[in-house]
Structure formats: C-alpha cells, structure tokens
Short mmCIF file of C-alpha atoms and ligand atoms in Angstrom, two decimals:
data_model
loop_
_atom_site.label_atom_id
_atom_site.label_comp_id
_atom_site.label_asym_id
_atom_site.label_seq_id
_atom_site.Cartn_x
_atom_site.Cartn_y
_atom_site.Cartn_z
CA UNK A 1 -189.39 -107.07 -99.56
CA UNK A 2 -190.51 -108.72 -102.91
CA UNK A 3 -189.74 -106.92 -106.08
CA UNK A 4 -191.74 -106.93 -109.08
CA UNK A 5 -191.24 -110.37 -111.17
CA UNK A 6 -188.26 -109.16 -113.75
CA UNK A 7 -187.98 -111.85 -116.89
CA UNK A 8 -185.31 -111.34 -119.49
CA UNK A 9 -185.85 -112.05 -123.53
CA UNK A 10 -182.74 -111.36 -125.47
CA UNK A 11 -183.81 -110.89 -128.38
CA UNK A 12 -187.24 -110.31 -130.69
CA UNK A 13 -187.74 -113.55 -131.67
CA UNK A 14 -187.45 -115.17 -128.89
CA UNK A 15 -190.22 -117.71 -126.85
CA UNK A 16 -188.33 -117.80 -123.81
CA UNK A 17 -186.60 -115.53 -121.28
CA UNK A 18 -185.40 -115.79 -118.41
CA UNK A 19 -186.09 -115.17 -114.74
CA UNK A 20 -184.15 -112.82 -112.53
CA UNK A 21 -185.59 -111.97 -109.76
CA UNK A 22 -183.40 -113.84 -106.69
CA UNK A 23 -184.84 -116.89 -105.61
CA UNK A 24 -187.02 -117.30 -109.10
CA UNK A 25 -190.74 -116.63 -109.09
CA UNK A 26 -193.56 -118.75 -107.78
CA UNK A 27 -196.45 -120.33 -109.78
CA UNK A 28 -199.48 -118.39 -109.58
CA UNK A 29 -197.47 -115.05 -110.92
CA UNK A 30 -198.23 -112.35 -113.13
CA UNK A 31 -195.60 -111.20 -115.23
CA UNK A 32 -195.36 -107.68 -116.61
CA UNK A 33 -197.46 -108.82 -119.68
CA UNK A 34 -200.34 -110.71 -117.81
CA UNK A 35 -198.61 -114.23 -118.34
CA UNK A 36 -199.48 -116.63 -115.73
CA UNK A 37 -196.30 -118.84 -114.61
CA UNK A 38 -198.13 -122.18 -114.54
CA UNK A 39 -195.14 -123.75 -112.99
CA UNK A 40 -192.22 -122.59 -110.42
CA UNK A 41 -189.32 -121.13 -112.33
CA UNK A 42 -185.93 -121.07 -110.42
CA UNK A 43 -184.23 -117.95 -110.96
CA UNK A 44 -182.11 -118.35 -114.16
CA UNK A 45 -184.51 -120.94 -115.52
CA UNK A 46 -186.34 -120.01 -118.81
CA UNK A 47 -190.11 -119.58 -118.72
CA UNK A 48 -192.23 -120.11 -122.36
CA UNK A 49 -193.53 -117.06 -123.68
CA UNK A 50 -196.34 -118.50 -125.92
CA UNK A 51 -197.62 -122.13 -126.61
CA UNK A 52 -194.64 -124.16 -127.88
CA UNK A 53 -195.35 -127.27 -129.84
CA UNK A 54 -194.20 -130.53 -130.01
CA UNK A 55 -191.02 -130.44 -132.03
CA UNK A 56 -191.21 -126.61 -132.31
CA UNK A 57 -187.47 -124.93 -131.96
CA UNK A 58 -187.15 -122.83 -128.07
CA UNK A 59 -185.39 -119.65 -129.12
CA UNK A 60 -183.21 -117.90 -127.28
CA UNK A 61 -180.39 -115.19 -128.89
CA UNK A 62 -182.93 -115.87 -131.27
CA UNK A 63 -181.28 -119.10 -132.03
CA UNK A 64 -183.06 -123.17 -131.57
CA UNK A 65 -181.37 -124.14 -128.27
CA UNK A 66 -182.79 -126.64 -128.49
CA UNK A 67 -186.42 -128.39 -129.64
CA UNK A 68 -189.45 -129.10 -127.86
CA UNK A 69 -189.64 -133.00 -127.14
CA UNK A 70 -193.21 -132.40 -126.22
CA UNK A 71 -196.20 -129.32 -126.01
CA UNK A 72 -195.08 -127.02 -123.78
CA UNK A 73 -197.54 -124.58 -122.70
CA UNK A 74 -197.25 -120.84 -122.51
CA UNK A 75 -196.29 -120.19 -118.17
CA UNK A 76 -194.18 -123.12 -118.05
CA UNK A 77 -190.73 -124.02 -116.54
CA UNK A 78 -188.36 -124.46 -119.81
CA UNK A 79 -185.81 -126.93 -118.34
CA UNK A 80 -183.09 -129.07 -120.18
CA UNK A 81 -185.07 -132.72 -120.00
CA UNK A 82 -188.25 -130.77 -122.43
CA UNK A 83 -185.51 -130.18 -124.98
CA UNK A 84 -184.18 -132.05 -128.09
CA UNK A 85 -180.31 -130.44 -128.50
CA UNK A 86 -179.22 -129.13 -132.09
CA UNK A 87 -176.94 -130.91 -133.94
CA UNK A 88 -173.61 -129.60 -133.99
CA UNK A 89 -173.23 -126.55 -136.84
CA UNK A 90 -170.69 -128.53 -139.71
CA UNK A 91 -167.83 -126.47 -140.58
CA UNK A 92 -168.40 -126.48 -144.32
CA UNK A 93 -170.41 -123.89 -146.00
CA UNK A 94 -169.82 -121.40 -142.74
CA UNK A 95 -170.54 -117.47 -143.72
CA UNK A 96 -166.66 -115.85 -144.72
CA UNK A 97 -165.52 -112.83 -143.43
CA UNK A 98 -169.25 -111.38 -144.40
CA UNK A 99 -169.38 -108.96 -141.40
CA UNK A 100 -168.63 -105.52 -142.69
CA UNK A 101 -167.26 -104.63 -139.10
CA UNK A 102 -168.20 -100.86 -138.11
CA UNK A 103 -164.56 -99.23 -137.36
CA UNK A 104 -164.34 -98.92 -134.07
CA UNK A 105 -163.07 -95.25 -133.25
CA UNK A 106 -159.49 -95.59 -131.59
CA UNK A 107 -159.20 -95.15 -128.13
CA UNK A 108 -156.42 -92.27 -126.76
CA UNK A 109 -154.68 -91.29 -123.99
CA UNK A 110 -155.04 -94.26 -121.65
CA UNK A 111 -151.85 -95.43 -120.05
CA UNK A 112 -151.16 -97.86 -116.97
CA UNK A 113 -147.24 -98.39 -115.14
CA UNK A 114 -146.03 -101.21 -116.16
CA UNK A 115 -142.57 -102.84 -115.97
CA UNK A 116 -141.06 -102.92 -119.36
CA UNK A 117 -139.59 -106.26 -120.94
CA UNK A 118 -136.01 -106.18 -122.76
CA UNK A 119 -138.13 -107.66 -125.72
CA UNK A 120 -140.51 -104.71 -125.42
CA UNK A 121 -143.99 -106.96 -123.67
CA UNK A 122 -144.79 -105.55 -120.26
CA UNK A 123 -145.49 -106.63 -117.22
CA UNK A 124 -147.83 -106.14 -114.76
CA UNK A 125 -146.19 -107.87 -112.10
CA UNK A 126 -142.80 -108.32 -111.08
CA UNK A 127 -142.82 -111.87 -110.38
CA UNK A 128 -139.23 -114.61 -110.53
CA UNK A 129 -140.94 -117.67 -111.80
CA UNK A 130 -138.65 -120.72 -111.39
CA UNK A 131 -139.18 -123.35 -114.53
CA UNK A 132 -139.63 -127.12 -113.84
CA UNK A 133 -138.65 -129.73 -116.43
CA UNK A 134 -140.41 -132.82 -114.48
CA UNK A 135 -143.22 -133.21 -112.01
CA UNK A 136 -140.63 -135.01 -109.94
CA UNK A 137 -138.82 -132.52 -108.59
CA UNK A 138 -141.75 -130.17 -107.33
CA UNK A 139 -141.38 -131.33 -103.86
CA UNK A 140 -137.73 -129.95 -103.41
CA UNK A 141 -138.23 -126.81 -105.23
CA UNK A 142 -141.36 -126.00 -103.53
CA UNK A 143 -139.34 -126.42 -100.27
CA UNK A 144 -137.25 -123.83 -101.98
CA UNK A 145 -139.79 -121.93 -102.67
CA UNK A 146 -140.79 -121.59 -99.24
CA UNK A 147 -137.23 -120.58 -97.62
CA UNK A 148 -136.29 -118.35 -100.18
CA UNK A 149 -139.99 -116.73 -99.96
CA UNK A 150 -139.21 -116.26 -96.05
CA UNK A 151 -135.72 -115.55 -96.35
CA UNK A 152 -134.67 -113.63 -99.84
CA UNK A 153 -138.07 -111.56 -100.61
CA UNK A 154 -138.10 -109.37 -97.57
CA UNK A 155 -134.95 -108.52 -98.86
CA UNK A 156 -135.92 -107.29 -102.63
CA UNK A 157 -139.01 -104.97 -101.79
CA UNK A 158 -139.27 -104.30 -105.96
CA UNK A 159 -140.03 -108.12 -106.40
CA UNK A 160 -144.02 -109.08 -106.01
CA UNK A 161 -144.01 -112.94 -105.61
CA UNK A 162 -141.47 -115.99 -106.18
CA UNK A 163 -143.36 -118.48 -108.64
CA UNK A 164 -143.07 -121.75 -108.91
CA UNK A 165 -143.98 -123.37 -112.13
CA UNK A 166 -145.08 -127.07 -111.11
CA UNK A 167 -146.78 -129.15 -113.60
CA UNK A 168 -147.76 -132.82 -114.37
CA UNK A 169 -145.59 -133.13 -117.50
CA UNK A 170 -142.09 -133.93 -118.15
CA UNK A 171 -141.51 -137.54 -117.92
CA UNK A 172 -143.92 -140.34 -118.24
CA UNK A 173 -145.38 -139.67 -121.47
CA UNK A 174 -144.78 -140.29 -125.55
CA UNK A 175 -142.79 -137.07 -125.62
CA UNK A 176 -142.15 -137.50 -129.16
CA UNK A 177 -145.71 -138.17 -129.96
CA UNK A 178 -147.13 -135.15 -132.74
CA UNK A 179 -149.36 -133.81 -130.16
CA UNK A 180 -146.20 -133.87 -127.16
CA UNK A 181 -145.39 -130.53 -128.91
CA UNK A 182 -148.66 -128.46 -127.36
CA UNK A 183 -147.44 -128.91 -123.05
CA UNK A 184 -144.14 -128.05 -124.42
CA UNK A 185 -144.77 -125.10 -125.96
CA UNK A 186 -146.93 -124.07 -123.77
CA UNK A 187 -143.80 -124.52 -120.79
CA UNK A 188 -141.84 -123.30 -122.71
CA UNK A 189 -144.15 -120.30 -123.55
CA UNK A 190 -145.46 -119.89 -119.41
CA UNK A 191 -141.80 -119.15 -118.75
CA UNK A 192 -141.72 -116.03 -120.90
CA UNK A 193 -144.30 -114.61 -119.28
CA UNK A 194 -144.34 -111.04 -119.39
CA UNK A 195 -144.41 -110.99 -116.04
CA UNK A 196 -141.33 -113.28 -115.22
CA UNK A 197 -139.26 -109.83 -116.84
CA UNK A 198 -137.33 -112.42 -118.84
CA UNK A 199 -135.28 -114.48 -116.00
CA UNK A 200 -135.59 -117.85 -116.98
CA UNK A 201 -134.52 -119.97 -114.71
CA UNK A 202 -135.01 -124.26 -114.54
CA UNK A 203 -135.24 -126.91 -112.45
CA UNK A 204 -134.43 -130.01 -113.73
CA UNK A 205 -134.17 -133.31 -112.55
CA UNK A 206 -132.02 -134.86 -114.74
CA UNK A 207 -133.19 -138.22 -116.12
CA UNK A 208 -136.16 -136.99 -117.35
CA UNK A 209 -137.46 -137.15 -121.19
CA UNK A 210 -137.91 -133.13 -120.99
CA UNK A 211 -134.45 -132.42 -121.06
CA UNK A 212 -133.99 -128.43 -119.68
CA UNK A 213 -132.55 -128.30 -123.38
CA UNK A 214 -135.60 -129.87 -125.16
CA UNK A 215 -137.80 -127.36 -123.07
CA UNK A 216 -136.18 -124.27 -123.50
CA UNK A 217 -133.87 -124.89 -127.01
CA UNK A 218 -130.62 -121.82 -127.42
CA UNK A 219 -132.30 -118.76 -128.66
CA UNK A 220 -135.84 -119.46 -127.44
CA UNK A 221 -135.00 -117.09 -124.86
CA UNK A 222 -133.53 -113.96 -126.33
CA UNK A 223 -134.49 -111.78 -123.24
CA UNK A 224 -132.39 -113.87 -120.77
CA UNK A 225 -129.88 -114.36 -123.75
CA UNK A 226 -128.42 -110.65 -124.38
CA UNK A 227 -128.32 -110.14 -120.59
CA UNK A 228 -125.80 -113.04 -120.89
CA UNK A 229 -122.24 -113.73 -122.60
CA UNK A 230 -122.55 -115.23 -125.95
CA UNK A 231 -123.39 -118.80 -125.75
CA UNK A 232 -123.69 -118.92 -122.02
CA UNK A 233 -126.15 -121.81 -121.05
CA UNK A 234 -129.58 -122.01 -119.43
CA UNK A 235 -129.55 -121.18 -116.08
CA UNK A 236 -130.50 -124.97 -114.96
CA UNK A 237 -130.32 -126.56 -111.68
CA UNK A 238 -130.07 -130.36 -112.17
CA UNK A 239 -130.96 -132.21 -108.81
CA UNK A 240 -129.19 -135.66 -110.10
CA UNK A 241 -125.77 -133.36 -110.12
CA UNK A 242 -122.98 -135.24 -108.45
CA UNK A 243 -122.35 -131.92 -106.90
CA UNK A 244 -125.23 -132.47 -104.55
CA UNK A 245 -124.75 -134.03 -101.37
CA UNK A 246 -127.84 -134.13 -99.28
CA UNK A 247 -131.11 -133.21 -100.04
CA UNK A 248 -129.75 -129.34 -98.06
CA UNK A 249 -127.36 -129.33 -100.98
CA UNK A 250 -129.85 -128.95 -104.00
CA UNK A 251 -132.34 -126.78 -101.98
CA UNK A 252 -129.09 -124.47 -101.56
CA UNK A 253 -128.58 -124.64 -105.53
CA UNK A 254 -131.76 -123.59 -105.87
CA UNK A 255 -131.80 -120.73 -103.29
CA UNK A 256 -128.67 -119.24 -104.22
CA UNK A 257 -129.55 -119.05 -108.16
CA UNK A 258 -132.85 -117.32 -107.51
CA UNK A 259 -130.87 -114.66 -105.67
CA UNK A 260 -128.97 -113.53 -108.40
CA UNK A 261 -132.81 -113.24 -110.58
CA UNK A 262 -134.23 -111.76 -107.78
CA UNK A 263 -130.89 -109.15 -107.55
CA UNK A 264 -131.75 -108.13 -111.48
CA UNK A 265 -135.69 -108.35 -110.90
CA UNK A 266 -135.60 -106.08 -108.08
CA UNK A 267 -133.94 -103.17 -109.95
CA UNK A 268 -136.99 -102.89 -112.27
CA UNK A 269 -138.82 -100.10 -111.74
CA UNK A 270 -142.68 -99.18 -113.01
CA UNK A 271 -142.88 -96.83 -115.98
CA UNK A 272 -145.85 -95.79 -117.65
CA UNK A 273 -146.99 -97.25 -120.40
CA UNK A 274 -150.06 -96.59 -123.30
CA UNK A 275 -152.58 -99.29 -122.71
CA UNK A 276 -152.10 -100.93 -125.49
CA UNK A 277 -149.59 -103.13 -123.60
CA UNK A 278 -152.15 -104.55 -122.04
CA UNK A 279 -152.25 -108.47 -122.95
CA UNK A 280 -155.63 -109.60 -121.50
CA UNK A 281 -157.23 -113.06 -121.90
CA UNK A 282 -161.25 -113.74 -121.21
CA UNK A 283 -163.08 -116.97 -120.05
CA UNK A 284 -165.80 -117.72 -118.04
CA UNK A 285 -166.30 -120.38 -115.87
CA UNK A 286 -169.65 -121.53 -113.24
CA UNK A 287 -171.45 -120.29 -115.56
CA UNK A 288 -175.20 -119.44 -115.85
CA UNK A 289 -178.12 -118.09 -117.61
CA UNK A 290 -177.45 -114.60 -116.33
CA UNK A 291 -173.80 -114.99 -118.24
CA UNK A 292 -174.63 -114.27 -121.37
CA UNK A 293 -177.49 -111.32 -119.85
CA UNK A 294 -175.28 -109.32 -117.66
CA UNK A 295 -170.97 -110.51 -116.93
CA UNK A 296 -169.99 -111.79 -120.78
CA UNK A 297 -171.57 -108.86 -122.35
CA UNK A 298 -170.60 -106.37 -120.21
CA UNK A 299 -167.30 -108.24 -120.30
CA UNK A 300 -167.80 -107.52 -124.64
CA UNK A 301 -167.98 -103.82 -124.34
CA UNK A 302 -164.88 -103.61 -122.63
CA UNK A 303 -163.24 -106.12 -125.19
CA UNK A 304 -164.62 -103.53 -127.42
CA UNK A 305 -162.52 -100.46 -125.80
CA UNK A 306 -159.49 -102.85 -125.67
CA UNK A 307 -159.51 -103.41 -129.37
CA UNK A 308 -159.77 -99.53 -129.76
CA UNK A 309 -156.91 -99.03 -127.23
CA UNK A 310 -154.97 -101.07 -129.34
CA UNK A 311 -154.51 -103.85 -126.85
CA UNK A 312 -154.38 -107.55 -127.50
CA UNK A 313 -157.13 -109.63 -126.04
CA UNK A 314 -157.98 -112.92 -126.76
CA UNK A 315 -160.72 -115.40 -126.11
CA UNK A 316 -160.65 -118.86 -125.92
CA UNK A 317 -162.97 -122.34 -124.93
CA UNK A 318 -163.38 -123.84 -128.22
CA UNK A 319 -166.85 -126.07 -127.17
CA UNK A 320 -168.44 -122.75 -126.02
CA UNK A 321 -168.01 -121.13 -129.32
CA UNK A 322 -168.07 -124.09 -131.69
CA UNK A 323 -171.77 -124.17 -131.87
CA UNK A 324 -171.34 -120.17 -132.52
CA UNK A 325 -168.90 -120.48 -135.57
CA UNK A 326 -170.66 -119.33 -138.53
CA UNK A 327 -170.79 -115.72 -136.31
CA UNK A 328 -166.60 -116.24 -135.93
CA UNK A 329 -166.27 -117.13 -139.49
CA UNK A 330 -168.00 -114.20 -140.67
CA UNK A 331 -166.05 -111.73 -138.40
CA UNK A 332 -162.95 -113.03 -139.01
CA UNK A 333 -160.59 -109.99 -140.97
CA UNK A 334 -159.48 -112.13 -143.77
CA UNK A 335 -160.29 -115.74 -145.04
CA UNK A 336 -157.12 -117.22 -144.05
CA UNK A 337 -158.10 -116.19 -140.04
CA UNK A 338 -161.67 -117.86 -140.84
CA UNK A 339 -159.48 -120.64 -142.48
CA UNK A 340 -157.82 -121.39 -139.06
CA UNK A 341 -160.18 -121.27 -136.60
CA UNK A 342 -162.13 -123.50 -139.03
CA UNK A 343 -159.01 -125.70 -138.78
CA UNK A 344 -158.99 -125.66 -135.19
CA UNK A 345 -162.54 -126.69 -134.36
CA UNK A 346 -161.92 -129.24 -136.36
CA UNK A 347 -159.15 -130.62 -134.51
CA UNK A 348 -160.88 -130.46 -131.60
CA UNK A 349 -164.03 -132.02 -132.87
CA UNK A 350 -161.94 -134.69 -133.95
CA UNK A 351 -159.60 -134.45 -130.52
CA UNK A 352 -163.11 -134.83 -128.58
CA UNK A 353 -164.20 -138.22 -130.96
CA UNK A 354 -161.26 -139.95 -129.89
CA UNK A 355 -162.66 -139.78 -126.51
CA UNK A 356 -165.69 -140.85 -127.73
CA UNK A 357 -167.03 -137.50 -126.23
CA UNK A 358 -168.59 -134.12 -128.19
CA UNK A 359 -169.10 -130.95 -127.19
CA UNK A 360 -172.52 -132.03 -125.04
CA UNK A 361 -170.28 -133.12 -122.42
CA UNK A 362 -168.88 -129.57 -121.77
CA UNK A 363 -172.26 -128.37 -119.20
CA UNK A 364 -172.18 -129.08 -115.77
CA UNK A 365 -174.40 -129.90 -113.09
CA UNK A 366 -174.32 -126.15 -111.51
CA UNK A 367 -174.74 -125.08 -115.63
CA UNK A 368 -178.13 -126.99 -115.74
CA UNK A 369 -178.75 -125.36 -112.12
CA UNK A 370 -178.46 -122.22 -113.16
CA UNK A 371 -180.70 -122.41 -115.64
CA UNK A 372 -178.50 -123.39 -118.77
CA UNK A 373 -179.82 -126.22 -120.13
CA UNK A 374 -177.84 -127.42 -123.27
CA UNK A 375 -173.93 -126.40 -124.32
CA UNK A 376 -175.59 -124.36 -127.43
CA UNK A 377 -177.67 -122.21 -124.52
CA UNK A 378 -173.84 -121.98 -122.88
CA UNK A 379 -171.96 -120.83 -126.55
CA UNK A 380 -174.77 -118.19 -126.95
CA UNK A 381 -173.40 -116.07 -123.73
CA UNK A 382 -170.29 -117.27 -123.97
CA UNK A 383 -168.91 -115.62 -127.01
CA UNK A 384 -170.56 -112.20 -126.32
CA UNK A 385 -167.64 -112.09 -124.80
CA UNK A 386 -165.92 -111.77 -127.72
CA UNK A 387 -167.39 -108.11 -128.10
CA UNK A 388 -168.33 -107.00 -131.32
CA UNK A 389 -164.45 -106.10 -132.87
CA UNK A 390 -163.49 -108.53 -136.22
CA UNK A 391 -161.63 -111.18 -134.94
CA UNK A 392 -157.93 -110.87 -136.97
CA UNK A 393 -155.94 -113.85 -135.67
CA UNK A 394 -155.92 -117.10 -134.42
CA UNK A 395 -153.37 -118.94 -131.90
CA UNK A 396 -153.30 -122.80 -131.20
CA UNK A 397 -152.59 -124.06 -128.16
CA UNK A 398 -149.48 -123.20 -126.19
CA UNK A 399 -148.68 -120.32 -129.10
CA UNK A 400 -147.66 -117.04 -128.26
CA UNK A 401 -149.63 -114.11 -129.18
CA UNK A 402 -147.48 -111.25 -130.97
CA UNK A 403 -149.99 -109.03 -132.95
CA UNK A 404 -152.45 -106.91 -131.38
CA UNK A 405 -156.56 -106.36 -131.25
CA UNK A 406 -158.93 -109.50 -130.98
CA UNK A 407 -157.48 -113.25 -131.03
CA UNK A 408 -159.39 -116.40 -131.23
CA UNK A 409 -156.91 -118.10 -128.51
CA UNK A 410 -157.75 -122.43 -129.45
CA UNK A 411 -157.78 -123.56 -125.81
CA UNK A 412 -160.39 -126.20 -123.97
CA UNK A 413 -162.72 -124.45 -121.71
CA UNK A 414 -161.39 -126.17 -118.72
CA UNK A 415 -160.75 -123.23 -116.46
CA UNK A 416 -157.10 -124.20 -115.31
CA UNK A 417 -155.89 -125.38 -118.70
CA UNK A 418 -157.56 -122.44 -120.69
CA UNK A 419 -155.99 -119.96 -117.93
CA UNK A 420 -152.83 -121.87 -118.43
CA UNK A 421 -153.15 -121.69 -122.57
CA UNK A 422 -153.44 -117.82 -121.82
CA UNK A 423 -150.36 -117.61 -119.87
CA UNK A 424 -148.49 -119.38 -122.54
CA UNK A 425 -149.92 -116.52 -124.82
CA UNK A 426 -148.22 -114.03 -122.89
CA UNK A 427 -151.26 -112.66 -120.86
CA UNK A 428 -150.93 -110.18 -118.52
CA UNK A 429 -153.85 -109.43 -116.90
CA UNK A 430 -157.11 -112.19 -117.00
CA UNK A 431 -160.90 -111.11 -116.78
CA UNK A 432 -163.47 -113.87 -115.66
CA UNK A 433 -166.66 -114.49 -115.30
CA UNK A 434 -168.93 -116.33 -113.42
CA UNK A 435 -172.47 -117.33 -111.94
CA UNK A 436 -172.44 -119.61 -109.92
CA UNK A 437 -169.57 -118.67 -108.11
CA UNK A 438 -165.59 -120.07 -108.19
CA UNK A 439 -162.52 -118.40 -106.31
CA UNK A 440 -160.29 -119.14 -109.19
CA UNK A 441 -156.97 -117.81 -109.34
CA UNK A 442 -153.55 -117.91 -110.98
CA UNK A 443 -149.99 -117.05 -109.26
CA UNK A 444 -148.43 -115.22 -111.93
CA UNK A 445 -151.11 -112.78 -113.64
CA UNK A 446 -154.10 -110.93 -111.99
CA UNK A 447 -157.51 -112.19 -112.24
CA UNK A 448 -160.70 -110.01 -111.95
CA UNK A 449 -163.59 -111.94 -111.13
CA UNK A 450 -166.92 -111.03 -112.83
CA UNK A 451 -170.41 -112.20 -110.61
CA UNK A 452 -173.25 -112.43 -113.47
CA UNK A 453 -176.05 -111.63 -110.27
CA UNK A 454 -175.94 -109.24 -107.24
CA UNK A 455 -176.89 -112.49 -105.62
CA UNK A 456 -173.82 -114.05 -105.66
CA UNK A 457 -171.60 -110.65 -105.63
CA UNK A 458 -173.22 -110.21 -102.43
CA UNK A 459 -172.12 -113.19 -100.91
CA UNK A 460 -169.10 -113.32 -102.31
CA UNK A 461 -168.36 -109.51 -101.39
CA UNK A 462 -164.64 -110.15 -100.90
CA UNK A 463 -164.19 -112.90 -103.95
CA UNK A 464 -165.62 -110.99 -106.31
CA UNK A 465 -163.87 -107.78 -107.91
CA UNK A 466 -167.33 -106.37 -110.09
CA UNK A 467 -171.06 -107.07 -109.61
CA UNK A 468 -172.58 -107.44 -113.52
CA UNK A 469 -175.84 -107.87 -111.62
CA UNK A 470 -176.12 -104.05 -111.60
CA UNK A 471 -177.01 -104.48 -114.79
CA UNK A 472 -180.30 -106.56 -114.40
CA UNK A 473 -180.78 -104.56 -111.15
CA UNK A 474 -181.36 -102.04 -113.28
CA UNK A 475 -179.24 -99.80 -111.36
CA UNK A 476 -176.10 -99.84 -113.96
CA UNK A 477 -175.98 -100.46 -117.95
CA UNK A 478 -173.54 -103.26 -119.80
CA UNK A 479 -171.92 -99.81 -120.89
CA UNK A 480 -170.72 -98.84 -116.87
CA UNK A 481 -169.86 -102.13 -116.11
CA UNK A 482 -167.66 -102.36 -119.30
CA UNK A 483 -165.88 -98.77 -118.71
CA UNK A 484 -165.84 -100.28 -114.82
CA UNK A 485 -164.47 -103.13 -115.72
CA UNK A 486 -161.57 -101.12 -117.88
CA UNK A 487 -160.80 -98.75 -115.10
CA UNK A 488 -160.09 -101.51 -112.78
CA UNK A 489 -158.06 -103.31 -115.46
CA UNK A 490 -155.97 -100.16 -115.53
CA UNK A 491 -155.77 -99.53 -111.52
CA UNK A 492 -155.05 -103.92 -111.15
CA UNK A 493 -152.34 -103.82 -113.96
CA UNK A 494 -150.62 -100.74 -112.40
CA UNK A 495 -150.50 -102.77 -108.74
CA UNK A 496 -152.40 -100.07 -107.59
CA UNK A 497 -155.20 -102.04 -106.81
CA UNK A 498 -154.77 -105.80 -105.94
CA UNK A 499 -157.46 -108.42 -107.63
CA UNK A 500 -159.30 -110.56 -104.29
CA UNK A 501 -157.41 -113.83 -105.45
CA UNK A 502 -154.64 -112.00 -104.91
CA UNK A 503 -155.43 -110.44 -101.42
CA UNK A 504 -156.00 -114.18 -100.35
CA UNK A 505 -153.14 -115.53 -102.52
CA UNK A 506 -155.67 -118.09 -103.88
CA UNK A 507 -154.32 -119.37 -106.95
CA UNK A 508 -155.02 -123.57 -108.91
CA UNK A 509 -152.52 -124.89 -110.16
CA UNK A 510 -151.16 -124.72 -113.45
CA UNK A 511 -152.74 -127.80 -115.76
CA UNK A 512 -151.10 -128.43 -119.21
CA UNK A 513 -153.14 -129.74 -121.84
CA UNK A 514 -151.91 -133.12 -123.14
CA UNK A 515 -153.24 -134.08 -126.44
CA UNK A 516 -150.93 -136.91 -126.82
CA UNK A 517 -150.60 -140.25 -124.76
CA UNK A 518 -148.74 -141.44 -121.67
CA UNK A 519 -146.19 -143.84 -121.28
CA1 CA B 1 -163.89 -121.77 -118.90
#
C-alpha cells in the first residue's frame, strides 16, 4: 500500500523539508502543495522547497545548515555534496542567560521502587561491581566472575548481576600528565555508581601505575567506609601478592571476597522513593534525519518532565551541541553556568585541534545515508534532547553529579565513552535514541532505546524499547511519546520491566576517555 507523500519541515523559515515515507519518494512525485520532485529523494533526505541560488543558505530548524555550492532547483534532492558547511560559531560574544525560561510547573506524586544507598543515592539495580586498577587483571577477573555467577549468584536472589569493570587503562600511561585526572576520576566515580550499593571491591595486579590507593584514596568511598572499622583498608585482591600460589589461588581470593559483598547486597530491598531520585543520562547514536524530528524531541519533552519531578538529567556529546552553543549559553541559569559551558567547549575545540581535527569529524557514513548532511544539521537535531528547561549545572568529563535539574555533562559523542562518563556521573538510568539502529547496552544500568522511525522499530522489534516513529506516522504526538517514555522509565527503574538490552544481556565495553598520552 502506497502512503501519500509526506514531507516534514521543521521551521517556517526552512527552504528544505525531509521525506518521511519509507523507501523515499520517486522522481515525478507530486507533493501536497503541488511541488514535483525532480530527483528521487531517499527517506530522511532533504528536498528543496524553492529554488535555492548558488551561495544561498540552506535552512533547516530555521538556521543555515550550509550554503548551496550551485543553484539547486525546487524539487531537487539536497544532499551533503551540494552544501558548504558553515564555519563553527566563535565562543566570544555569546548570548548569556538571555532566555527567561517559563517556570515549568512541578509534577508531584511520581515514584519508583529503588535501592536506597547509605549516601542517599538510589540504585535501579542491585549489582556487585568488581573494580580493576589495570587491564592486566581483566582475564583473571573475568574467569572469577564466571565462577561467581555460576556458583554464588544463585544463592543471592536479591542481587541482579555481577559486573567486571574492565577497561584499558592503569599502566603504560602518562599517569602524572594533567589530563590523566579524567580517566582516573572516571574509574573512581564509576566504582561508586548508585547501582553498586557502595560495595567497593578492587582487583589489582600490584606493579601497575594506577595503584589502588591512587584510584580510591581513603575518604573517596564514604559509603563503604561507614560500614567498616575506623581506618580499615580498601578491599583489594592483589594478584602479585606472595600468598598467591598458582592461578586458582588468585581466583579463589576474588570469589571469597565477592561472597562477603554479595551477602550484604542480598540483604537490600527495593523501597518506594520519589521520582526525583532518578539520575538520567540521555544520548543518541546512529542518528538520522528523523532523530531531530521524532525521538529527540520526545526525549526533550521527557527531559522537561524529569526536571519537573525534581530529578537529575544530563545531556552530553560536545561535538553534537557545539554548533548550538548560543542556544545553550542563553538557557544557562547564571552567567557562571554559561562560562563553564564555554570553558568545556573551548577545551574540546583545542583537544580536537591537537589531533588536527575539528567538529566535522563527527558525522559518519550512516548519518549521511540517513539524510544528515553535516554536523550542523546533526547538532540541531541532537540538542533538542535537552528539552526546554534552564541549564543549571555543568560537569567536566568523569566528574560526579551532585545536583538536581538539567546538567550539561561534557563528554565526547562516542556512544561508549559518553555512556561510560555518564555512568561515572552517577547515572542510574540511560535513554538512547537511534535512527540507523544500534544494539547498544551497558552492563551497569538499564538502557532504554528509542527508535526514530517505525521501519527500524518494526525490523528491530526485539531491540528497540520505544517507537518514536509513531510521531511521523501521525498516530502519536511528541508529548504522547514523551509520556510513554517517562512511564517506561519508572517501570524499568523499579525493576518491573527489563529493557531489550537487559533481556538479551547485550552490553558494550566501558571505554575510558583518556585525553592524556600513553607511554
Ligand atoms: Ca553518542
């Protein structure tokens, strides 16, 4: 059955619209306003609504996403090869806290069932995490974790999982370089994620640069400290310890230590807590031109709901918001928040420059196939995940979030690195939108995946948790999908529902952001 041709224009100033129909539209198709396509236009790609002269701006979301490299007749397919990308917005003279945001009315009465921690934070899962100081111990830890899962976990029905915090850091790195603080604090703060119940347990090799006391100095893990006698040491299994004779004695040590932590974790029970205890990280990956039309606006609406219930919500992905920096600084609650955002953007600009790259390195072949011509167009669609609430805090990569409301957590856009840094910030629930499709998941927190298109949701029916394609199908509004996501979040946070990634136990590796040199 052929559906009538449908195009979506985002802003009244726009001189392009995107094609919504599955499979795209053929040359000669007559649009509802009488415009005839002079090219075949794939789904998600742009069609010129008027003649666009050589050098004129191509407008989407009401802003120039590029300038025409030659005259583009009305009805043409407007692809990335016809566009010159605009230069990046400078970081001087930005509008600072100019938007007087309408106070969003508080939402009350929403709760979920969570695991309350000694430090007041709340977990959505009850997981034993085994921290590692260095990659060298990963194989031994993995071997031990398999045994723990097979032999111990069945005895502790209130514990959801055992997770090995494997990573590539710890030795062979310039550990005193100024930027080494980023991977080190990331790893420290991940060990203290609310889903791990304060049961910090470390496996160390012994000779590595990142010594356990450097990773988790006394006082940095207050939760576990409280339960232990004054001055007691961090719980570390050191593989090079003289007491270990043979591989199995190392494994036995890890299994034995894990057992004491599992016993305590197993005593925990879910209790009713206000929805304000949610700490949500939002990000996107494998984006297409619908990301900014369906899934991301629905997530943005849900972001506003989270702010209204008093929860913490983070958006990230520096290269994907860099082109909308003026929108962000104008939404900052104070000039200080705006200044911190500009600082993070400037740091990232120079980080990219050091590697002889710029923000245009972000877009992928898949993004372009999905209709996104360049990073400017991608950023305009990405930034809407942040909704409309004032931005009240800024977090540097790997820092721990301590505030409610909407925070800009500066991270690379790389899915695994962004997810890893949001975990370190203390995220207890993750929302991930995708247009091209990715089976992304994390072992430490539930990841709710939102598809931008019904075609993806249909084909990946057992990987996508929510279909925002219903918005372009005309069967749901942005608000409907935002509410649907909000209610699903409460169910997933409570353990009443599992995400598809949890069902299949799909998870990606932790990938630390290490801007410092390796040796
Ligand atoms: Ca991403």
